[in-house]
Coordinates of N, CA and C in Angstrom, one line a residue:
M733 N 84.8 129.5 149.9 CA 84.1 129.4 148.6 C 83.2 128.5 148.6
R734 N 83.0 127.5 149.4 CA 82.0 126.5 149.3 C 80.6 127.1 149.7
D735 N 80.6 128.1 150.5 CA 79.3 128.8 150.8 C 79.1 130.1 150.3
D736 N 79.8 130.3 149.0 CA 79.6 131.6 148.5 C 78.1 131.7 147.9
P737 N 77.4 132.7 148.6 CA 75.9 132.8 148.2 C 75.7 133.3 146.8
V738 N 76.6 134.1 146.3 CA 76.4 134.5 145.0 C 76.5 133.4 144.0
V739 N 77.4 132.5 144.1 CA 77.5 131.3 143.2 C 76.3 130.4 143.3
V740 N 76.0 130.2 144.6 CA 74.8 129.3 144.8 C 73.6 129.9 144.0
D741 N 73.4 131.2 144.3 CA 72.2 132.0 143.6 C 72.3 131.8 142.1
L742 N 73.4 132.1 141.5 CA 73.6 132.0 140.0 C 73.3 130.6 139.5
V743 N 73.8 129.6 140.3 CA 73.5 128.1 139.8 C 72.1 127.8 139.9
L744 N 71.5 128.2 141.0 CA 70.0 127.9 141.2 C 69.2 128.6 140.2
R745 N 69.5 129.9 139.9 CA 68.7 130.6 138.9 C 69.0 130.0 137.5
A746 N 70.2 129.6 137.1 CA 70.5 129.0 135.9 C 69.7 127.7 135.6
R747 N 69.7 126.9 136.7 CA 68.9 125.7 136.7 C 67.4 126.0 136.3
E748 N 66.8 127.2 136.7 CA 65.6 127.4 136.4 C 65.4 128.0 135.0
G749 N 66.5 128.2 134.3 CA 66.4 128.7 132.9 C 66.6 130.3 132.8
D750 N 67.2 130.9 133.9 CA 67.3 132.3 133.9 C 68.6 132.7 133.0
A751 N 68.3 133.4 131.8 CA 69.3 133.7 130.9 C 70.4 134.6 131.5
A752 N 69.9 135.5 132.3 CA 70.8 136.4 133.0 C 71.8 135.7 134.0
A753 N 71.3 134.7 134.6 CA 72.2 134.0 135.5 C 73.2 133.2 134.6
W754 N 72.8 132.7 133.5 CA 73.8 131.9 132.7 C 74.8 133.0 132.1
D755 N 74.4 134.2 131.8 CA 75.4 135.2 131.3 C 76.3 135.5 132.4
A756 N 75.8 135.7 133.6 CA 76.7 136.1 134.8 C 77.6 134.9 135.0
I757 N 77.3 133.7 135.0 CA 78.2 132.7 135.2 C 79.3 132.7 134.2
V758 N 78.9 132.8 132.8 CA 79.9 132.9 131.8 C 81.0 134.0 132.0
E759 N 80.3 135.2 132.4 CA 81.1 136.4 132.5 C 82.1 136.2 133.7
R760 N 81.5 135.7 134.8 CA 82.5 135.5 136.0 C 83.5 134.5 135.8
Y761 N 83.2 133.4 135.1 CA 84.1 132.2 135.1 C 84.9 132.0 133.9
A762 N 84.6 132.8 132.8 CA 85.4 132.7 131.6 C 86.8 132.9 131.8
P763 N 87.3 133.8 132.7 CA 88.7 134.1 132.8 C 89.3 132.8 133.5
L764 N 88.5 132.1 134.4 CA 89.0 130.9 135.0 C 89.4 129.9 134.0
V765 N 88.3 129.6 133.0 CA 88.3 128.6 132.0 C 89.7 129.0 131.1
W766 N 89.8 130.3 130.7 CA 90.9 130.6 129.8 C 92.2 130.4 130.6
G767 N 92.3 130.7 131.9 CA 93.6 130.5 132.7 C 93.9 129.1 132.6
V768 N 92.9 128.2 132.9 CA 93.3 126.7 132.8 C 93.8 126.4 131.4
C769 N 93.1 126.9 130.4 CA 93.6 126.6 129.1 C 95.0 127.0 128.9
G770 N 95.4 128.3 129.4 CA 96.7 128.8 129.2 C 97.7 128.0 129.9
R771 N 97.4 127.3 131.1 CA 98.4 126.5 131.8 C 98.8 125.2 131.0
Y772 N 97.8 124.9 130.1 CA 98.0 123.7 129.2 C 98.6 124.1 127.9
R773 N 98.8 125.4 127.7 CA 99.2 126.0 126.5 C 98.3 125.7 125.4
V774 N 97.0 125.8 125.6 CA 96.0 125.6 124.7 C 95.5 127.2 124.4
T775 N 95.7 127.5 123.2 CA 95.3 129.0 122.9 C 94.7 129.1 121.6
G776 N 94.2 130.2 121.2 CA 93.5 130.5 119.9 C 92.3 129.7 119.8
S777 N 92.1 129.3 118.7 CA 90.8 128.5 118.3 C 90.7 127.2 119.0
D778 N 91.8 126.7 119.4 CA 91.7 125.4 120.3 C 91.2 125.8 121.7
A779 N 91.6 126.9 122.3 CA 91.0 127.4 123.6 C 89.6 127.7 123.4
D780 N 89.2 128.3 122.2 CA 87.7 128.5 122.0 C 87.0 127.2 122.0
D781 N 87.5 126.2 121.3 CA 86.9 124.8 121.3 C 86.8 124.2 122.7
V782 N 87.9 124.4 123.4 CA 87.8 123.8 124.8 C 86.7 124.6 125.6
A783 N 86.7 125.9 125.6 CA 85.9 126.8 126.3 C 84.4 126.2 125.9
G784 N 84.1 126.2 124.6 CA 82.8 125.7 124.1 C 82.3 124.5 124.6
G785 N 83.4 123.6 124.7 CA 83.1 122.3 125.2 C 82.6 122.3 126.8
V786 N 83.4 123.2 127.5 CA 83.1 123.3 129.0 C 81.8 123.9 129.2
W787 N 81.4 125.0 128.4 CA 80.0 125.6 128.7 C 78.9 124.6 128.2
L788 N 79.2 123.7 127.1 CA 78.3 122.8 126.7 C 78.0 121.8 127.8
R789 N 79.2 121.3 128.4 CA 79.1 120.3 129.5 C 78.3 120.9 130.7
L790 N 78.5 122.2 130.9 CA 77.9 122.7 132.1 C 76.3 122.8 131.8
V791 N 76.0 123.1 130.6 CA 74.5 123.2 130.3 C 73.8 121.8 130.5
E792 N 74.7 120.8 130.0 CA 74.2 119.4 130.1 C 74.0 118.9 131.5
R793 N 75.0 119.4 132.4 CA 75.1 118.6 133.6 C 74.9 119.6 134.8
L794 N 74.4 120.8 134.6 CA 74.2 121.7 135.7 C 73.3 121.2 136.8
D795 N 72.2 120.4 136.3 CA 71.2 119.7 137.2 C 71.9 118.8 138.1
T796 N 72.9 118.1 137.6 CA 73.6 117.0 138.4 C 74.6 117.5 139.4
L797 N 75.0 118.8 139.4 CA 75.9 119.3 140.3 C 75.3 119.5 141.7
H798 N 75.9 118.6 142.6 CA 75.2 118.4 144.0 C 75.4 119.6 144.8
E799 N 76.6 120.2 144.8 CA 76.8 121.3 145.5 C 77.0 122.7 144.7
P800 N 76.1 123.4 144.6 CA 76.1 124.6 143.7 C 77.4 125.5 143.8
A801 N 77.9 125.7 145.1 CA 79.0 126.4 145.3 C 80.2 125.8 144.8
A802 N 80.3 124.6 144.4 CA 81.4 123.8 144.0 C 81.7 124.1 142.4
L803 N 80.8 125.0 141.9 CA 80.9 125.2 140.5 C 82.3 125.6 140.0
P804 N 83.0 126.4 140.6 CA 84.4 126.8 140.2 C 85.3 125.6 140.1
G805 N 85.3 124.8 141.0 CA 86.1 123.5 140.9 C 85.8 122.6 139.9
W806 N 84.4 122.4 139.7 CA 83.9 121.6 138.5 C 84.3 122.2 137.2
L807 N 84.3 123.6 137.0 CA 84.8 124.2 135.9 C 86.3 124.0 135.6
V808 N 87.1 124.0 136.7 CA 88.5 123.8 136.5 C 88.7 122.3 136.2
R809 N 88.2 121.4 136.7 CA 88.4 119.9 136.4 C 87.9 119.6 134.9
T810 N 86.8 120.2 134.6 CA 86.1 119.9 133.2 C 87.1 120.5 132.2
T811 N 87.6 121.9 132.5 CA 88.4 122.4 131.5 C 89.8 121.6 131.4
Q812 N 90.3 121.2 132.4 CA 91.5 120.3 132.4 C 91.2 119.0 131.6
R813 N 90.2 118.5 131.8 CA 89.9 117.3 131.1 C 89.7 117.6 129.4
Q814 N 89.0 118.7 129.2 CA 89.0 119.1 127.8 C 90.2 119.4 127.2
C815 N 91.1 120.0 127.9 CA 92.4 120.4 127.3 C 93.3 119.1 127.1
L816 N 93.2 118.2 128.1 CA 94.0 116.9 127.9 C 93.5 116.1 126.7
Q817 N 92.1 116.1 126.6 CA 91.4 115.4 125.4 C 92.0 116.0 124.2
L818 N 92.0 117.3 124.1 CA 92.4 118.1 122.9 C 93.9 117.8 122.6
L819 N 94.8 117.7 123.6 CA 96.2 117.4 123.5 C 96.4 116.0 123.0
R820 N 95.6 115.1 123.6 CA 95.9 113.6 123.2 C 95.4 113.5 121.7
A821 N 94.3 114.2 121.4 CA 93.9 114.1 119.9 C 94.8 114.7 119.0
R822 N 95.5 115.8 119.4 CA 96.5 116.4 118.6 C 97.8 115.5 118.3
K823 N 98.0 114.7 119.3 CA 99.1 113.7 119.1 C 98.8 112.6 118.2
R824 N 97.6 112.3 118.0 CA 97.2 111.2 117.1 C 97.1 111.8 115.7
Q825 N 97.1 113.0 115.5 CA 97.0 113.7 114.2 C 98.3 113.6 113.4
V826 N 98.2 113.3 112.1 CA 99.3 113.4 111.3 C 99.5 114.7 110.5
P827 N 100.5 115.5 110.8 CA 100.7 116.8 110.2 C 100.8 116.6 108.7
V828 N 100.2 117.5 108.0 CA 100.3 117.6 106.5 C 100.7 119.0 106.1
D829 N 101.0 119.3 104.8 CA 101.4 120.5 104.4 C 100.5 121.7 104.9
A830 N 101.0 122.6 105.3 CA 100.1 123.8 105.9 C 99.5 124.4 104.7
P831 N 98.2 124.8 104.9 CA 97.6 125.4 103.7 C 98.3 126.8 103.5
E832 N 98.1 127.3 102.1 CA 98.6 128.6 101.8 C 97.8 129.6 102.5
P833 N 98.4 130.7 102.9 CA 97.8 131.8 103.5 C 96.5 132.3 102.6
G834 N 95.4 132.3 103.3 CA 94.2 132.8 102.7 C 93.5 131.6 102.0
A835 N 94.1 130.4 102.1 CA 93.4 129.3 101.5 C 92.2 128.9 102.3
R836 N 91.0 128.5 101.6 CA 89.8 128.1 102.3 C 89.8 126.5 102.5
G837 N 89.1 126.1 103.5 CA 89.0 124.7 103.8 C 87.8 124.2 103.0
E838 N 87.5 122.9 103.2 CA 86.4 122.3 102.6 C 85.2 123.0 103.1
E839 N 84.3 123.1 101.9 CA 82.9 123.6 102.3 C 82.1 122.6 102.9
D840 N 81.2 123.0 103.6 CA 80.3 122.0 104.3 C 79.1 121.8 103.4
G841 N 78.4 120.7 103.7 CA 77.1 120.5 103.0 C 77.3 120.1 101.6
V842 N 76.2 120.5 100.8 CA 76.2 119.9 99.4 C 77.2 120.5 98.6
D843 N 77.6 121.8 98.8 CA 78.7 122.5 98.0 C 80.0 121.6 98.3
G844 N 80.4 121.3 99.5 CA 81.5 120.5 99.8 C 81.5 119.2 99.1
E845 N 80.3 118.5 99.1 CA 80.2 117.3 98.4 C 80.5 117.3 97.0
I846 N 80.0 118.4 96.4 CA 80.2 118.6 94.9 C 81.8 118.9 94.7
L847 N 82.4 119.6 95.5 CA 83.8 120.0 95.3 C 84.6 118.7 95.5
V848 N 84.3 118.0 96.4 CA 85.0 116.7 96.6 C 84.8 115.7 95.4
A849 N 83.6 115.7 95.0 CA 83.3 114.8 93.7 C 84.0 115.3 92.5
E850 N 84.1 116.5 92.3 CA 84.9 117.2 91.2 C 86.3 116.9 91.3
R851 N 86.9 117.0 92.5 CA 88.3 116.7 92.7 C 88.6 115.3 92.4
R852 N 87.7 114.4 92.9 CA 87.9 113.0 92.7 C 87.9 112.6 91.2
H853 N 86.9 113.2 90.6 CA 86.7 112.9 89.1 C 88.0 113.4 88.3
A854 N 88.5 114.6 88.7 CA 89.6 115.1 88.0 C 90.9 114.3 88.3
L855 N 91.0 113.7 89.5 CA 92.1 112.9 89.8 C 92.0 111.7 89.0
R856 N 90.9 111.0 88.9 CA 90.8 109.8 88.1 C 91.1 110.1 86.6
T857 N 90.6 111.2 86.2 CA 90.9 111.5 84.8 C 92.3 111.7 84.5
A858 N 93.0 112.4 85.4 CA 94.4 112.6 85.3 C 95.2 111.2 85.4
F859 N 94.8 110.5 86.3 CA 95.5 109.2 86.6 C 95.3 108.3 85.3
A860 N 94.1 108.3 84.7 CA 93.9 107.6 83.4 C 94.7 108.0 82.4
E861 N 95.2 109.3 82.3 CA 96.0 109.9 81.2 C 97.5 109.5 81.4
L862 N 97.9 109.0 82.5 CA 99.3 108.6 82.7 C 99.6 107.4 81.9
P863 N 100.8 107.2 81.5 CA 101.2 106.1 80.9 C 100.9 104.9 81.8
A864 N 100.8 103.7 81.2 CA 100.4 102.4 81.9 C 101.5 102.1 83.0
R865 N 102.8 102.4 82.6 CA 103.8 102.1 83.6 C 103.7 103.0 84.9
C866 N 103.2 104.3 84.7 CA 103.1 105.1 85.9 C 101.9 104.7 86.7
R867 N 100.8 104.3 85.9 CA 99.6 104.0 86.7 C 99.8 102.7 87.5
E868 N 100.6 101.8 87.0 CA 100.9 100.5 87.7 C 101.8 100.8 88.9
L869 N 102.9 101.7 88.7 CA 103.8 102.0 89.8 C 103.0 102.7 90.9
L870 N 102.3 103.7 90.6 CA 101.5 104.5 91.6 C 100.5 103.7 92.3
S871 N 99.8 102.8 91.6 CA 98.8 101.9 92.1 C 99.5 101.1 93.2
M872 N 100.6 100.5 93.0 CA 101.2 99.7 94.0 C 101.7 100.5 95.1
L873 N 102.2 101.7 94.9 CA 102.7 102.5 96.0 C 101.7 102.9 97.1
F874 N 100.5 103.2 96.4 CA 99.5 103.7 97.1 C 98.3 102.7 97.5
A875 N 98.6 101.5 97.3 CA 97.7 100.4 97.7 C 97.6 100.3 99.2
E876 N 96.6 99.7 99.8 CA 96.6 99.5 101.2 C 96.7 98.1 101.4
P877 N 97.6 97.6 102.0 CA 98.9 98.2 102.4 C 99.8 98.4 101.2
P878 N 100.6 99.4 101.2 CA 101.5 99.6 100.0 C 102.5 98.4 99.9
A879 N 102.8 98.1 98.6 CA 103.7 97.3 98.3 C 105.2 97.7 98.6
S880 N 106.0 96.7 99.0 CA 107.3 97.1 99.3 C 108.2 97.4 97.9
Y881 N 109.2 98.1 98.0 CA 110.0 98.3 96.8 C 110.6 97.1 96.2
A882 N 110.9 96.1 97.0 CA 111.2 94.8 96.4 C 110.2 94.1 95.6
E883 N 108.9 94.2 96.3 CA 107.8 93.6 95.5 C 107.5 94.4 94.1
I884 N 107.6 95.7 94.2 CA 107.5 96.5 93.0 C 108.4 96.2 92.0
S885 N 109.7 96.1 92.4 CA 110.8 95.7 91.5 C 110.5 94.4 90.9
A886 N 110.1 93.3 91.5 CA 109.9 92.2 90.9 C 108.7 92.1 90.0
A887 N 107.6 92.9 90.4 CA 106.4 92.9 89.6 C 106.6 93.7 88.2
L888 N 107.3 94.7 88.4 CA 107.4 95.7 87.2 C 108.7 95.4 86.4
G889 N 109.6 94.6 87.1 CA 110.9 94.4 86.3 C 111.9 95.7 86.3
V890 N 111.8 96.5 87.4 CA 112.8 97.6 87.4 C 113.6 97.5 88.6
P891 N 114.8 98.1 88.6 CA 115.7 98.1 89.7 C 115.1 98.9 90.9
V892 N 115.3 98.4 92.1 CA 114.8 99.1 93.4 C 115.2 100.5 93.4
G893 N 116.5 100.8 92.9 CA 116.9 102.2 93.0 C 116.2 103.0 91.9
A894 N 115.5 102.5 91.0 CA 114.9 103.3 90.0 C 113.3 103.7 90.4
I895 N 112.9 103.1 91.5 CA 111.4 103.2 91.9 C 111.3 104.6 92.4
G896 N 112.0 105.1 93.2 CA 111.9 106.5 93.9 C 111.8 107.6 92.7
P897 N 112.9 107.6 91.9 CA 112.9 108.6 90.8 C 111.7 108.4 89.8
S898 N 111.4 107.1 89.6 CA 110.2 106.9 88.7 C 108.9 107.4 89.3
R899 N 108.7 107.2 90.6 CA 107.6 107.7 91.2 C 107.5 109.2 91.2
G900 N 108.6 109.9 91.4 CA 108.8 111.4 91.3 C 108.3 111.9 90.0
R901 N 108.8 111.2 88.9 CA 108.4 111.7 87.6 C 106.9 111.5 87.3
C902 N 106.4 110.3 87.7 CA 105.0 110.0 87.5 C 104.1 111.0 88.3
L903 N 104.5 111.4 89.5 CA 103.7 112.4 90.3 C 103.9 113.7 89.7
D904 N 105.0 114.1 89.1 CA 105.1 115.3 88.4 C 104.1 115.5 87.2
R905 N 104.1 114.3 86.4 CA 103.1 114.2 85.3 C 101.8 114.4 85.7
L906 N 101.4 113.7 86.9 CA 100.0 113.9 87.3 C 99.8 115.3 87.7
R907 N 100.6 115.9 88.4 CA 100.5 117.3 88.8 C 100.4 118.2 87.7
R908 N 100.9 118.0 86.6 CA 100.9 118.9 85.4 C 99.7 118.5 84.4
S909 N 98.9 117.5 84.9 CA 97.6 117.2 84.0 C 96.8 118.3 83.9
R910 N 96.2 118.3 82.7 CA 95.1 119.6 82.3 C 93.9 119.3 83.3
A911 N 93.6 118.1 83.6 CA 92.4 117.9 84.4 C 92.6 118.4 85.8
L912 N 93.8 118.3 86.4 CA 93.9 118.8 87.7 C 94.2 120.3 87.8
A913 N 94.9 120.8 86.6 CA 95.1 122.3 86.4 C 93.8 122.9 86.4
A914 N 92.8 122.4 85.9 CA 91.5 123.1 85.8 C 91.0 123.5 87.2
L915 N 91.5 122.6 88.2 CA 90.9 123.0 89.6 C 91.7 123.9 90.3
Q916 N 92.9 124.3 89.9 CA 93.7 125.2 90.6 C 93.1 126.7 90.4
P917 N 93.2 127.4 91.5 CA 92.7 128.8 91.4 C 93.5 129.7 90.5
A918 N 92.9 130.6 89.9 CA 93.6 131.4 88.9 C 94.7 132.4 89.5

């Protein structure tokens, strides 16, 4: 494989900017990249992200590849690194409730900023409508760092055992707020 003239020719032509050579490299080695992703159990959109990262790295570093025939090995190592990077990042993420089927994510750009601003305003409005006791309790619970139940009990004069149920009632009131209901899809 080290002296494969086809690979050497493709790499040399791609270095010169030959689009057909780039297409041929991707077509020839995409199954290799997908195969490495599969060994790391990286599939779907994650595999698309890894593959995109691999091809981007190749574009950035093709000129530094000392031995053109070594391209397949370089692709394997780069794909492995991209998969491991993705898996490490996934371990650092905190899972949240799954979006409802068909739900859209945040919009990009100005529209997304407007949506975020509207949501923040609605939340502040809804929070202001809560009774003072609920505002105090939720503020202490969601402060950075959050207050302990013992600290909340002492500050608000409520038993520790009543904090959880009170929090639940306050959050229910917040969810039922007209300000937040206006943001819910019909």
